[in-house]
PDB file of C-alpha atoms in Angstrom:
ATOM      1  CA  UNK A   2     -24.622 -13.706   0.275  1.00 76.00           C
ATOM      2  CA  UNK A   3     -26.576 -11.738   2.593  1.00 81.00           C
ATOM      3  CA  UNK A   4     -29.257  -9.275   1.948  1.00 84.00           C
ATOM      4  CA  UNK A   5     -29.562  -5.830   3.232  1.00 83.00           C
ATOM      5  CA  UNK A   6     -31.959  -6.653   5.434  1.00 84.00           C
ATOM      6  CA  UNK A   7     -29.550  -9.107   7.057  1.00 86.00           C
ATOM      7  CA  UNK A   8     -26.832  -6.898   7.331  1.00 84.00           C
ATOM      8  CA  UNK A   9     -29.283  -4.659   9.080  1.00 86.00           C
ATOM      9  CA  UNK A  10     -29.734  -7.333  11.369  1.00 88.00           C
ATOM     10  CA  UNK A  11     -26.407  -7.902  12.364  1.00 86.00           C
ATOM     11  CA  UNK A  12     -25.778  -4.453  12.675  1.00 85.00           C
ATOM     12  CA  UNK A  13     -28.171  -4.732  15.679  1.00 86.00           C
ATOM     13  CA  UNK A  14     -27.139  -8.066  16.913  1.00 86.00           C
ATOM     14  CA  UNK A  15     -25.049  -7.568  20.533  1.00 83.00           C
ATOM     15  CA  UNK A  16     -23.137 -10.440  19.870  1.00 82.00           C
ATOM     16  CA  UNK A  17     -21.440  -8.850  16.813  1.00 82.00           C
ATOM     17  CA  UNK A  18     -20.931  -5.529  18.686  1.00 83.00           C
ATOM     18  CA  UNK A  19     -17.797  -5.224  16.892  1.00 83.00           C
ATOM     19  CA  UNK A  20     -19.648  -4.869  13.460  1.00 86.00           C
ATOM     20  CA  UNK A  21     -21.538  -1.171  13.921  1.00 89.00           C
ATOM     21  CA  UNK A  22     -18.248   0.194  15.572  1.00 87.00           C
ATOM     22  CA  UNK A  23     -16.434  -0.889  12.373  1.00 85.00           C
ATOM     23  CA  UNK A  24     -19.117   0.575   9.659  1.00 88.00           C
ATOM     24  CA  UNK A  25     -19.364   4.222  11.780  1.00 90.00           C
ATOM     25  CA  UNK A  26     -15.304   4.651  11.783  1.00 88.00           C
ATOM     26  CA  UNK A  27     -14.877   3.760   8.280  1.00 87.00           C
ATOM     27  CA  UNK A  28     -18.159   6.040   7.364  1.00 91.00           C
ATOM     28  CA  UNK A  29     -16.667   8.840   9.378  1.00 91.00           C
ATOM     29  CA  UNK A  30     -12.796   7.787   8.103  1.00 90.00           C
ATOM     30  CA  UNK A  31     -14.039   8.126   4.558  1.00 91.00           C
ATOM     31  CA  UNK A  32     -16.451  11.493   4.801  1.00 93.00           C
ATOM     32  CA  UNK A  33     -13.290  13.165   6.703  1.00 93.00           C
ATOM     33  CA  UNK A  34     -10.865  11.629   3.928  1.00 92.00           C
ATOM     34  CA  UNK A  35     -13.075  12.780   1.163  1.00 93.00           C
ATOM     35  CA  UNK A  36     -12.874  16.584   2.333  1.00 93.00           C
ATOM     36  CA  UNK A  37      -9.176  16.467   2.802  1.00 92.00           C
ATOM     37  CA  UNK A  38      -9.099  14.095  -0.383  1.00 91.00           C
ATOM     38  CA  UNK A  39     -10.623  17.446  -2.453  1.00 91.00           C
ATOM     39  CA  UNK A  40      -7.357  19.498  -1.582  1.00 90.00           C
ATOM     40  CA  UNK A  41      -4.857  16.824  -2.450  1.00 87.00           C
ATOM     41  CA  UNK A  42      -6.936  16.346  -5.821  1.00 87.00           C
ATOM     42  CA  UNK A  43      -7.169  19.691  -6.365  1.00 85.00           C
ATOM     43  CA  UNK A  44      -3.649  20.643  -5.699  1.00 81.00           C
ATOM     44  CA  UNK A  45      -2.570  17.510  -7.628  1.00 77.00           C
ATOM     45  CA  UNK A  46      -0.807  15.939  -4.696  1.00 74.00           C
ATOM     46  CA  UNK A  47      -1.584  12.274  -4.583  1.00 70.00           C
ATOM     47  CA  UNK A  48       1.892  12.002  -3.858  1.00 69.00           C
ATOM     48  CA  UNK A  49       1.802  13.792  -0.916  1.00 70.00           C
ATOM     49  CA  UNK A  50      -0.713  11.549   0.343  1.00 70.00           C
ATOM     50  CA  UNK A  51       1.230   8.216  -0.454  1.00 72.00           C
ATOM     51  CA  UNK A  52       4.151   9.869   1.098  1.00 73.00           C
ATOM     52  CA  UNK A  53       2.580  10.188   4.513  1.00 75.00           C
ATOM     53  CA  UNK A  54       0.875   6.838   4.473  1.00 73.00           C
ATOM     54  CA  UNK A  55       4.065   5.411   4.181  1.00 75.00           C
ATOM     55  CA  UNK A  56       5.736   8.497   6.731  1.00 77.00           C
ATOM     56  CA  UNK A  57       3.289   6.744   9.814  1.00 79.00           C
ATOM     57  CA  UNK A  58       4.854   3.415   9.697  1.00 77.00           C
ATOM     58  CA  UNK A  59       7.922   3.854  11.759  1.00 82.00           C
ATOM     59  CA  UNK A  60       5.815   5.414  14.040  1.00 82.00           C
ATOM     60  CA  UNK A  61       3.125   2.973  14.660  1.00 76.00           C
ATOM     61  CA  UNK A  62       5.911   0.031  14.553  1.00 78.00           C
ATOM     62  CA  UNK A  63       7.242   2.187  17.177  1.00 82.00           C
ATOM     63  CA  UNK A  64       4.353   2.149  19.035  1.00 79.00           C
ATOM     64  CA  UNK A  65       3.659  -1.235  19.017  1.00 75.00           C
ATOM     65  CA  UNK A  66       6.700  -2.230  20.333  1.00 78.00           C
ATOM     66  CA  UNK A  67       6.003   0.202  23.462  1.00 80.00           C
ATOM     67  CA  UNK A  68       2.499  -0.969  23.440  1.00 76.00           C
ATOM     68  CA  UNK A  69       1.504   2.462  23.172  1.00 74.00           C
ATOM     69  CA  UNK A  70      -1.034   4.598  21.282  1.00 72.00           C
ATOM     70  CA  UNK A  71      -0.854   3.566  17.829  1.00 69.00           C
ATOM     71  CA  UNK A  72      -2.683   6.881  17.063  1.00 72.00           C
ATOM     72  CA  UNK A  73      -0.103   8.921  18.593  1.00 79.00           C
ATOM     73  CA  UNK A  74       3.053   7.285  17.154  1.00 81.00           C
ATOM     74  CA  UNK A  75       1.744   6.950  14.132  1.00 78.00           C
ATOM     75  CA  UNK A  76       0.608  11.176  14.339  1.00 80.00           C
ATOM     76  CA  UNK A  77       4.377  12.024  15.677  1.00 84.00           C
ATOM     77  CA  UNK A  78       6.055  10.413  12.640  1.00 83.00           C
ATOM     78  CA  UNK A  79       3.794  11.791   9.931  1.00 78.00           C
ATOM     79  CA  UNK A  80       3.894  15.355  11.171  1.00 80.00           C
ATOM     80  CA  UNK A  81       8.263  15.150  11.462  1.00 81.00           C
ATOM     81  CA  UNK A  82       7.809  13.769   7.837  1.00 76.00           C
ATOM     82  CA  UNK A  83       4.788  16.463   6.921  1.00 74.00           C
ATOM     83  CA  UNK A  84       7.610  18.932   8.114  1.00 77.00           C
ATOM     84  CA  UNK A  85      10.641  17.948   6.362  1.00 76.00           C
ATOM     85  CA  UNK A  86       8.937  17.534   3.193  1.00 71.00           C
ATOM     86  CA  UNK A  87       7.780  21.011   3.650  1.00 69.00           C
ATOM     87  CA  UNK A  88      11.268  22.505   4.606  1.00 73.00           C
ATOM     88  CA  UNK A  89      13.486  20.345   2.203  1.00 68.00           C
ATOM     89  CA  UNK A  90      11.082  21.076  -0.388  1.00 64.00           C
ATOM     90  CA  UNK A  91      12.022  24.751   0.021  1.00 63.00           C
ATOM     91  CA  UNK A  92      15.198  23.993  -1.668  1.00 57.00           C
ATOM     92  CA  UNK A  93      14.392  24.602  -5.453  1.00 56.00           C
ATOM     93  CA  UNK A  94      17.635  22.594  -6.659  1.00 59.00           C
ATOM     94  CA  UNK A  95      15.382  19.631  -5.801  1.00 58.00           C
ATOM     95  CA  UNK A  96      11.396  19.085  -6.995  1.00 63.00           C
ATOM     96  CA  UNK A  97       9.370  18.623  -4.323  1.00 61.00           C
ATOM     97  CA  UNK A  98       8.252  14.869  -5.676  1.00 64.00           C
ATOM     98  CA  UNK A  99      11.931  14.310  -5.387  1.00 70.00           C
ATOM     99  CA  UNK A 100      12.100  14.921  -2.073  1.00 66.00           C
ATOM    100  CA  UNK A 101       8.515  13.300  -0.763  1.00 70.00           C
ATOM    101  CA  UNK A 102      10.175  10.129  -2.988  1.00 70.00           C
ATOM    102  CA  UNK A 103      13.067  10.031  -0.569  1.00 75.00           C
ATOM    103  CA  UNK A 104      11.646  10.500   2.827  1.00 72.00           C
ATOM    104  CA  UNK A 105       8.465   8.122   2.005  1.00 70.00           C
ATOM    105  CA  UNK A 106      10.980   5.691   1.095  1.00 73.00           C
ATOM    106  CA  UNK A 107      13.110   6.441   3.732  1.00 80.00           C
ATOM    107  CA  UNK A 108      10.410   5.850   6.278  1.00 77.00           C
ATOM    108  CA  UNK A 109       8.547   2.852   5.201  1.00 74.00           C
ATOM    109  CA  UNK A 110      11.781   0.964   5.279  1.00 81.00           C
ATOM    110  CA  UNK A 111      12.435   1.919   8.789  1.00 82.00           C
ATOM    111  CA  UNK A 112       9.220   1.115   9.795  1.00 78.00           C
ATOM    112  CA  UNK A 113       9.990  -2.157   8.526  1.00 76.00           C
ATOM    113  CA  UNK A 114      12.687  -2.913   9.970  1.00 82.00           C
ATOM    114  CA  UNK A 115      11.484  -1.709  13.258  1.00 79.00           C
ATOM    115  CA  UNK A 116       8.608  -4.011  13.077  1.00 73.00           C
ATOM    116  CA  UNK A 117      10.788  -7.123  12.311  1.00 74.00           C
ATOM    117  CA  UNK A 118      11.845  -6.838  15.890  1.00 73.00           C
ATOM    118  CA  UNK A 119       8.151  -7.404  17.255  1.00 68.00           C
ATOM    119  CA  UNK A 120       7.415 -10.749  18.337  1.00 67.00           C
ATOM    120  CA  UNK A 121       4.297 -12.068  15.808  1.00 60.00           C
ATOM    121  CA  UNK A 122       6.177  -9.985  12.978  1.00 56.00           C
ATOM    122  CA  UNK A 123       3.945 -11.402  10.162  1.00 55.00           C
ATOM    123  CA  UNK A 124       0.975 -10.753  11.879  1.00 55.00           C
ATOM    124  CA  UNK A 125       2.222  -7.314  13.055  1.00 54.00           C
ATOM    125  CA  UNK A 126       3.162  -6.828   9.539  1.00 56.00           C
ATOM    126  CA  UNK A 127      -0.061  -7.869   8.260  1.00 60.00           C
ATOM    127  CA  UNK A 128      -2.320  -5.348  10.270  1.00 61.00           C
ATOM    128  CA  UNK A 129      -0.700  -2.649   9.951  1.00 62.00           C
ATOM    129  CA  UNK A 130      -0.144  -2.756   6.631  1.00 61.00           C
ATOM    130  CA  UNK A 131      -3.936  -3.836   4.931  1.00 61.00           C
ATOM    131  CA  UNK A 132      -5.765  -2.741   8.361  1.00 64.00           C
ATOM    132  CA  UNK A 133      -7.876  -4.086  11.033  1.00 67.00           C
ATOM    133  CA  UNK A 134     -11.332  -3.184  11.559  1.00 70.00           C
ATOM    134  CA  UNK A 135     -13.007  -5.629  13.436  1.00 66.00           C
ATOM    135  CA  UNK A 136     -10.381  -4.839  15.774  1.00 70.00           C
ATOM    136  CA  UNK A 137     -12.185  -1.311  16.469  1.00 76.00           C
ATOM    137  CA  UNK A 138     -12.414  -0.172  20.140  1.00 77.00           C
ATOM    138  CA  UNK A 139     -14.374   2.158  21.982  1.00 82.00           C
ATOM    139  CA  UNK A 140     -11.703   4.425  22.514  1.00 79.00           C
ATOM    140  CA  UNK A 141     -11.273   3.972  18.343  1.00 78.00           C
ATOM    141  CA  UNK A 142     -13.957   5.518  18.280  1.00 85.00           C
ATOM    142  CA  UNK A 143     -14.045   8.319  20.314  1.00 87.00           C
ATOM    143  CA  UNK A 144     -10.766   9.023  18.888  1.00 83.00           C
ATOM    144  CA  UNK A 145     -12.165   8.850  15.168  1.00 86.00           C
ATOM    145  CA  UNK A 146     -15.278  11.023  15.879  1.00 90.00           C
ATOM    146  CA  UNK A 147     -13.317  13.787  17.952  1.00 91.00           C
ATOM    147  CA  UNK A 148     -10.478  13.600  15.889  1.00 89.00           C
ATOM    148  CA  UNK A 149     -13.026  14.249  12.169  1.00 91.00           C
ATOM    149  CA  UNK A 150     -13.949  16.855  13.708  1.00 94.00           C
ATOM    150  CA  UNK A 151     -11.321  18.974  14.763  1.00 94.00           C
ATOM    151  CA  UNK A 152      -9.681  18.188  11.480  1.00 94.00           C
ATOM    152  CA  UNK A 153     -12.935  19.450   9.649  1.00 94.00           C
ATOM    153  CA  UNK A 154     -12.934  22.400  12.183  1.00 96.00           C
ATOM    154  CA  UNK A 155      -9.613  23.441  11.167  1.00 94.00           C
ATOM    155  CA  UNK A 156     -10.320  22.681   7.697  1.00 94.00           C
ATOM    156  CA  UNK A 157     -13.394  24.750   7.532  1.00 93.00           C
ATOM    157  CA  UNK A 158     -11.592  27.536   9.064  1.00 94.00           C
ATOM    158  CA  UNK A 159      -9.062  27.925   6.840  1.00 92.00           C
ATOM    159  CA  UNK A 160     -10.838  26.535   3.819  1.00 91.00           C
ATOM    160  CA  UNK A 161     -10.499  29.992   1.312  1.00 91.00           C
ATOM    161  CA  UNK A 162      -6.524  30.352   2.199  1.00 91.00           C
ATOM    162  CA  UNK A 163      -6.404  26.518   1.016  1.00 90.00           C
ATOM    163  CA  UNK A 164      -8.142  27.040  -1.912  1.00 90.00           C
ATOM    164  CA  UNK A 165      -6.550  30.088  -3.001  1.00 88.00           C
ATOM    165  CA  UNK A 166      -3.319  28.422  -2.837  1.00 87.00           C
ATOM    166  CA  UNK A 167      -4.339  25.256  -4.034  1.00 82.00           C
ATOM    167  CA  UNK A 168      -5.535  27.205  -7.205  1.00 82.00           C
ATOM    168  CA  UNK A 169      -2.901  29.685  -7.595  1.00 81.00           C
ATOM    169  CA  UNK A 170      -0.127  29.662  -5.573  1.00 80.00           C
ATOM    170  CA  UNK A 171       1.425  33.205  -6.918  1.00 81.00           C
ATOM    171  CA  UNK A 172      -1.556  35.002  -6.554  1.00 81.00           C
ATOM    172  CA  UNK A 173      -1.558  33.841  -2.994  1.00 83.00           C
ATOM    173  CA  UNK A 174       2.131  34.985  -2.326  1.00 83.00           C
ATOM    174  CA  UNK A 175       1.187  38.688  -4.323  1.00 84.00           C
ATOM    175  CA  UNK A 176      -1.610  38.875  -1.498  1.00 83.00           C
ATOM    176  CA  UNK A 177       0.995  38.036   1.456  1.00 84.00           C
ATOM    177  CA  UNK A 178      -0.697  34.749   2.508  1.00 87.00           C
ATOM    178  CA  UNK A 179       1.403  32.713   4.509  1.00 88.00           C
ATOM    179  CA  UNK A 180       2.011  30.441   1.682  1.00 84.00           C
ATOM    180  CA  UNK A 181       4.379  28.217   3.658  1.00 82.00           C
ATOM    181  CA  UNK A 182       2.468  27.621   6.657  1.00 87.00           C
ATOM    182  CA  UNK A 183      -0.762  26.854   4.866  1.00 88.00           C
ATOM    183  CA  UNK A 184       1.038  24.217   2.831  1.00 83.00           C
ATOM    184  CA  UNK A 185       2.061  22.861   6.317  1.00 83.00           C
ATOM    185  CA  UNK A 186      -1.362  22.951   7.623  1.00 88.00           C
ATOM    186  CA  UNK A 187      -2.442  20.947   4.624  1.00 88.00           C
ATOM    187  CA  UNK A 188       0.476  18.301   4.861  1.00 82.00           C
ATOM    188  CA  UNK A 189      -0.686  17.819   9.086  1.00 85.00           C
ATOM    189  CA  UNK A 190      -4.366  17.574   7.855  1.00 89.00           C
ATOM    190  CA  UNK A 191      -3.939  15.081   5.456  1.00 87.00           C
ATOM    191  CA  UNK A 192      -1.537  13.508   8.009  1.00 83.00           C
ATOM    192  CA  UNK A 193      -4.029  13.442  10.707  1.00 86.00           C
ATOM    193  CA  UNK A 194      -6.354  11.776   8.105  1.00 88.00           C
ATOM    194  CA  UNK A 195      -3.756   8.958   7.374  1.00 84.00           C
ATOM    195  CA  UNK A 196      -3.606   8.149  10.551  1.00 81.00           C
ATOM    196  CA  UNK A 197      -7.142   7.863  11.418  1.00 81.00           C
ATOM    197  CA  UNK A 198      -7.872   6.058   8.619  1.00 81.00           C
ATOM    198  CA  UNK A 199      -5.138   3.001   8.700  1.00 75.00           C
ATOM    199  CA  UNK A 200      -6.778   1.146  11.163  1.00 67.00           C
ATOM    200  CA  UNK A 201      -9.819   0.859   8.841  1.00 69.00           C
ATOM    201  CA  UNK A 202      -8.295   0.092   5.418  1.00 71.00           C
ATOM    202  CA  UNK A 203      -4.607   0.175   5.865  1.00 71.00           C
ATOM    203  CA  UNK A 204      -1.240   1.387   5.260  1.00 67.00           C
ATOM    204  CA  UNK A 205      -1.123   0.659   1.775  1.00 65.00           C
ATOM    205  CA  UNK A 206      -4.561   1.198   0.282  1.00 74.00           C
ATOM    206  CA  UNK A 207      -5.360   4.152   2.424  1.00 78.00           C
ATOM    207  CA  UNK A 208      -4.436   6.859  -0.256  1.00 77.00           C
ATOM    208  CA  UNK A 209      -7.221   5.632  -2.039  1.00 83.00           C
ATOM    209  CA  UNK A 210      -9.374   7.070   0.518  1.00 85.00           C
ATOM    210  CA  UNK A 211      -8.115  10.428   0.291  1.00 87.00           C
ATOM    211  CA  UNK A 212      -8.253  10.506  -3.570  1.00 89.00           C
ATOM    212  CA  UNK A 213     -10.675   8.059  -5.284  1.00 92.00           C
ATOM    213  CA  UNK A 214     -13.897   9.616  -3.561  1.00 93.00           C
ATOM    214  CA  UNK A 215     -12.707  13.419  -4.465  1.00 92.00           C
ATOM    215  CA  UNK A 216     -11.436  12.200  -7.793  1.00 92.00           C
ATOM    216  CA  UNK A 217     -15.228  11.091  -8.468  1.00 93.00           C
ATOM    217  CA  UNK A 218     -16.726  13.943  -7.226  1.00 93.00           C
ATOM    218  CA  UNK A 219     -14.352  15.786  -9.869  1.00 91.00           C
ATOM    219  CA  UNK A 220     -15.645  13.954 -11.996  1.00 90.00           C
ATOM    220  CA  UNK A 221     -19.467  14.926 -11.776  1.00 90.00           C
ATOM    221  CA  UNK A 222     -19.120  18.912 -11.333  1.00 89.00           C
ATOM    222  CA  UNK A 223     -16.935  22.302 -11.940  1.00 87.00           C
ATOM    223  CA  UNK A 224     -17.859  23.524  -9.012  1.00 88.00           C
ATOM    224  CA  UNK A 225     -15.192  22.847  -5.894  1.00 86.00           C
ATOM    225  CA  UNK A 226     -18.284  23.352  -2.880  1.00 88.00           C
ATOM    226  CA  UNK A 227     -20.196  20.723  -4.875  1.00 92.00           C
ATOM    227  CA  UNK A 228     -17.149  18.743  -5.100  1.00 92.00           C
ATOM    228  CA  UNK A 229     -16.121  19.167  -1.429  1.00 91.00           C
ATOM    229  CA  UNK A 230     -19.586  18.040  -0.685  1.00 93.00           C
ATOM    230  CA  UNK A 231     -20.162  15.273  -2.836  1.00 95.00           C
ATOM    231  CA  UNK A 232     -16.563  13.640  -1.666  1.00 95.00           C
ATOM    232  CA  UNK A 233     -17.842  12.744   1.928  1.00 95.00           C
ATOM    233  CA  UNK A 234     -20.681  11.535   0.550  1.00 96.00           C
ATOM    234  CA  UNK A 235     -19.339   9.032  -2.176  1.00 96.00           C
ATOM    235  CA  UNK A 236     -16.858   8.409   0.167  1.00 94.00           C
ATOM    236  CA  UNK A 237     -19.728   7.250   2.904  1.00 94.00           C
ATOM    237  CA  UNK A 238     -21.425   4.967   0.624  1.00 95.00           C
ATOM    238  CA  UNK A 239     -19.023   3.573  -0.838  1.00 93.00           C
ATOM    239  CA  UNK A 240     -17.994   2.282   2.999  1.00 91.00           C
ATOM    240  CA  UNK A 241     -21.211   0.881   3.627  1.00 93.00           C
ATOM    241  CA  UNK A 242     -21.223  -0.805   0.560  1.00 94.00           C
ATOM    242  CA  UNK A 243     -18.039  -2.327   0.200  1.00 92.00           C
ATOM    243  CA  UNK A 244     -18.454  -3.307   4.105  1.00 90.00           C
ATOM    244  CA  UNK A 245     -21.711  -4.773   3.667  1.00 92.00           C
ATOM    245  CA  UNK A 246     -20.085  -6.997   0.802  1.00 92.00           C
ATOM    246  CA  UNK A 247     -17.092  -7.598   2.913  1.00 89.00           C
ATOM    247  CA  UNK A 248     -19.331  -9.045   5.768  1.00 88.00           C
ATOM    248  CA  UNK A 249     -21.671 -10.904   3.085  1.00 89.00           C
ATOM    249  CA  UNK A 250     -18.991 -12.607   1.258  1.00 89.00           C
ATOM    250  CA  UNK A 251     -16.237 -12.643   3.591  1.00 84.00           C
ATOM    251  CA  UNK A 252     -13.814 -10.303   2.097  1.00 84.00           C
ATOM    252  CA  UNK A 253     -10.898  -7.975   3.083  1.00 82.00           C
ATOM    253  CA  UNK A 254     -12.682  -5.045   4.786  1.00 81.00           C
ATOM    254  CA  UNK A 255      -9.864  -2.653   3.140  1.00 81.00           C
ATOM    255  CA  UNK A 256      -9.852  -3.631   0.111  1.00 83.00           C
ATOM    256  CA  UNK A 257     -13.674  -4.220  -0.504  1.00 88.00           C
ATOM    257  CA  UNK A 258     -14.138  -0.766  -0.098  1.00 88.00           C
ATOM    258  CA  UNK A 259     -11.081   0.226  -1.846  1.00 88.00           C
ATOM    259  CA  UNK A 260     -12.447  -2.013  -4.757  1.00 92.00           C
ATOM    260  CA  UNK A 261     -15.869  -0.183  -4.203  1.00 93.00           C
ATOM    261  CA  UNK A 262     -14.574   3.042  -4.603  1.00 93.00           C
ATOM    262  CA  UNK A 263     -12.255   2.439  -7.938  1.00 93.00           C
ATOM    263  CA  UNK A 264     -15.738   0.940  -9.311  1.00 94.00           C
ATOM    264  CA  UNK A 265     -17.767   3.991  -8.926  1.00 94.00           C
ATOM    265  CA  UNK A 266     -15.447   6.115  -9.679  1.00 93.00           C
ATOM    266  CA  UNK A 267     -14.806   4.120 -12.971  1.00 93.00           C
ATOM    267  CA  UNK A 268     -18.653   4.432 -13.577  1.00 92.00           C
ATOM    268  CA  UNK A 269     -18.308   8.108 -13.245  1.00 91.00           C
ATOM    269  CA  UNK A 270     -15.072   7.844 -15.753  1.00 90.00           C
ATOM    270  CA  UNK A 271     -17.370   6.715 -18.109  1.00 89.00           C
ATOM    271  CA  UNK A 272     -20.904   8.185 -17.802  1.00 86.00           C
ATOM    272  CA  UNK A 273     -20.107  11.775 -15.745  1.00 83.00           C
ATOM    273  CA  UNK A 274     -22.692  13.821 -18.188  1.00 78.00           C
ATOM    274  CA  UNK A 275     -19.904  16.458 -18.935  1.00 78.00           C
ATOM    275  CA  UNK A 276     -16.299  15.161 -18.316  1.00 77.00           C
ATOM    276  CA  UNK A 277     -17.344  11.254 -18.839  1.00 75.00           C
ATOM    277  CA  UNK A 278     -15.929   9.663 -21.719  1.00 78.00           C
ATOM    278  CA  UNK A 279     -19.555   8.712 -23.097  1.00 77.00           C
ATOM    279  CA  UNK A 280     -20.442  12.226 -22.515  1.00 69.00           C
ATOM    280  CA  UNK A 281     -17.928  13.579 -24.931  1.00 70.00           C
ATOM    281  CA  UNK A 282     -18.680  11.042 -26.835  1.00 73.00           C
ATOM    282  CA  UNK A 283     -21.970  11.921 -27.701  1.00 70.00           C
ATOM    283  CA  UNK A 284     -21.375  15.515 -27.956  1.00 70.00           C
ATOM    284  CA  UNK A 285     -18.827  15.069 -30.386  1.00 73.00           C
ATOM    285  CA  UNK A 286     -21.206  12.860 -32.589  1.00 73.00           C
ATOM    286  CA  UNK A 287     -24.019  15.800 -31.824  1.00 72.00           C
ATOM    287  CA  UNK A 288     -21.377  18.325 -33.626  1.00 69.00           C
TER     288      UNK A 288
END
């Protein structure tokens, strides 16, 4: 295994150009996941967020059949399915888990089938679904960095409207917020997100990006700007880690830092000095 120091090394070495590029889009992936993350987790939406990392599939099978931008196809297809969750949802004769059940559903199983048709379909298959991030480009990452931050931006600006509805959704509607359109904001945020994020852990672990990190930082304070804070952070480290012990031990990038992740946030489960379970422990033995 190597040390930190080594890792260091490599980070610098220009033959392994490929390695830096991977660690600052997953570090920037996970910081921008772990902002988002604190809405979904606060709303209670996980869902949501599995819903649209399946949603992007037809569209970046789609893509890869034109050869085209993987970010864009797989941005198109998220935002139609961010959009008819939003709308279909509307109708209270169905819950809205209901309906994000069906479309998610819907959608991975057209991306499937669209991605059968690709020559190397296994392969295909394979990348898109558990990521690829040695595969990062240049353009990757000019994408990743501009894209974080408009989605922050937007975030930023509209962070008290989010909150208030995230926290009380009548209250909102008695003030005349535009209830509606902020829950569509959220959906193409967290959309946006997805999409950034698949190339660096995947289809189907990247909902662990927008919720384990936040769901830590829960964990550790009452307060939502020290949550939204600490998110990014745990997020962050937990990408360098798990990277560095991808690299060292020659691992699944994805799911190292998935695995990461579900550790500390497991850690924090237990020994969070108010909501951890050895917390309460010890305060009920106190009484």
């Amino acid at each position: 295994m190597l040390t930190p120091w080594e890792f260091f090394t490599d980070l610098t070495n220009p033959l392994l150009v490929f390695l830096p590029k991977a660690l600052l889009v997953a570090v920037v992936c996970s910081m921008v996941a772990g902002v988002i993350g604190s809405h979904v987790v606060l709303r209670g939406m996980a869902f949501i967020g599995d819903a649209v990392a399946h949603s992007v599939f037809p569209g970046l099978a789609v893509a890869f059949l034109l050869q085209g931008s993987l970010l864009l196809g797989g941005t198109v297809a998220g935002l139609v399915t961010a959009v008819l969750v939003a709308i279909v949802s509307q109708n209270r004769r169905l819950k809205e888990d209901s309906v994000i059940g069906i479309l998610f559903a819907g959608a991975f199983a057209l991306g499937i089938v669209i991605i059968s048709r690709a020559p190397g379909y296994a392969g295909s298959l394979q990348q898109f679904l558990f990521g690829s991030i040695t595969g990062i480009t240049t353009d990757d990452i000019v994408i990743v960095c501009v894209g974080g931050a408009l989605i922050l931006l937007a975030e930023r600006a509209l962070h008290k409207e989010l909150v208030t509805v995230g926290l009380d959704r009548e209250t909102a509607r008695a003030t005349h917020m535009p209830v509606f359109a902020l829950d569509l904001v959220l959906y193409v945020l967290v959309t946006l997100t997805v999409v950034m994020s698949v190339q660096v852990i995947g289809n189907v672990l990247v909902l662990a990006l927008l919720v384990t990190p936040a769901s830590t930082a829960r964990m550790l304070t009452n307060r939502l700007s020290t949550m939204m804070l600490l998110a990014p952070i745990i997020g962050a480290v937990c990408a360098l880690v798990g990277l560095y012990l991808s690299w060292s031990v020659d691992l699944p990038a994805g799911g190292t830092i998935v695995l990461v992740s579900t550790v500390v946030f497991l850690l924090s489960w237990l020994l969070a000095p108010k909501h951890g379970l050895l917390g309460a422990w010890l305060r009920r033995r106190a009484a």
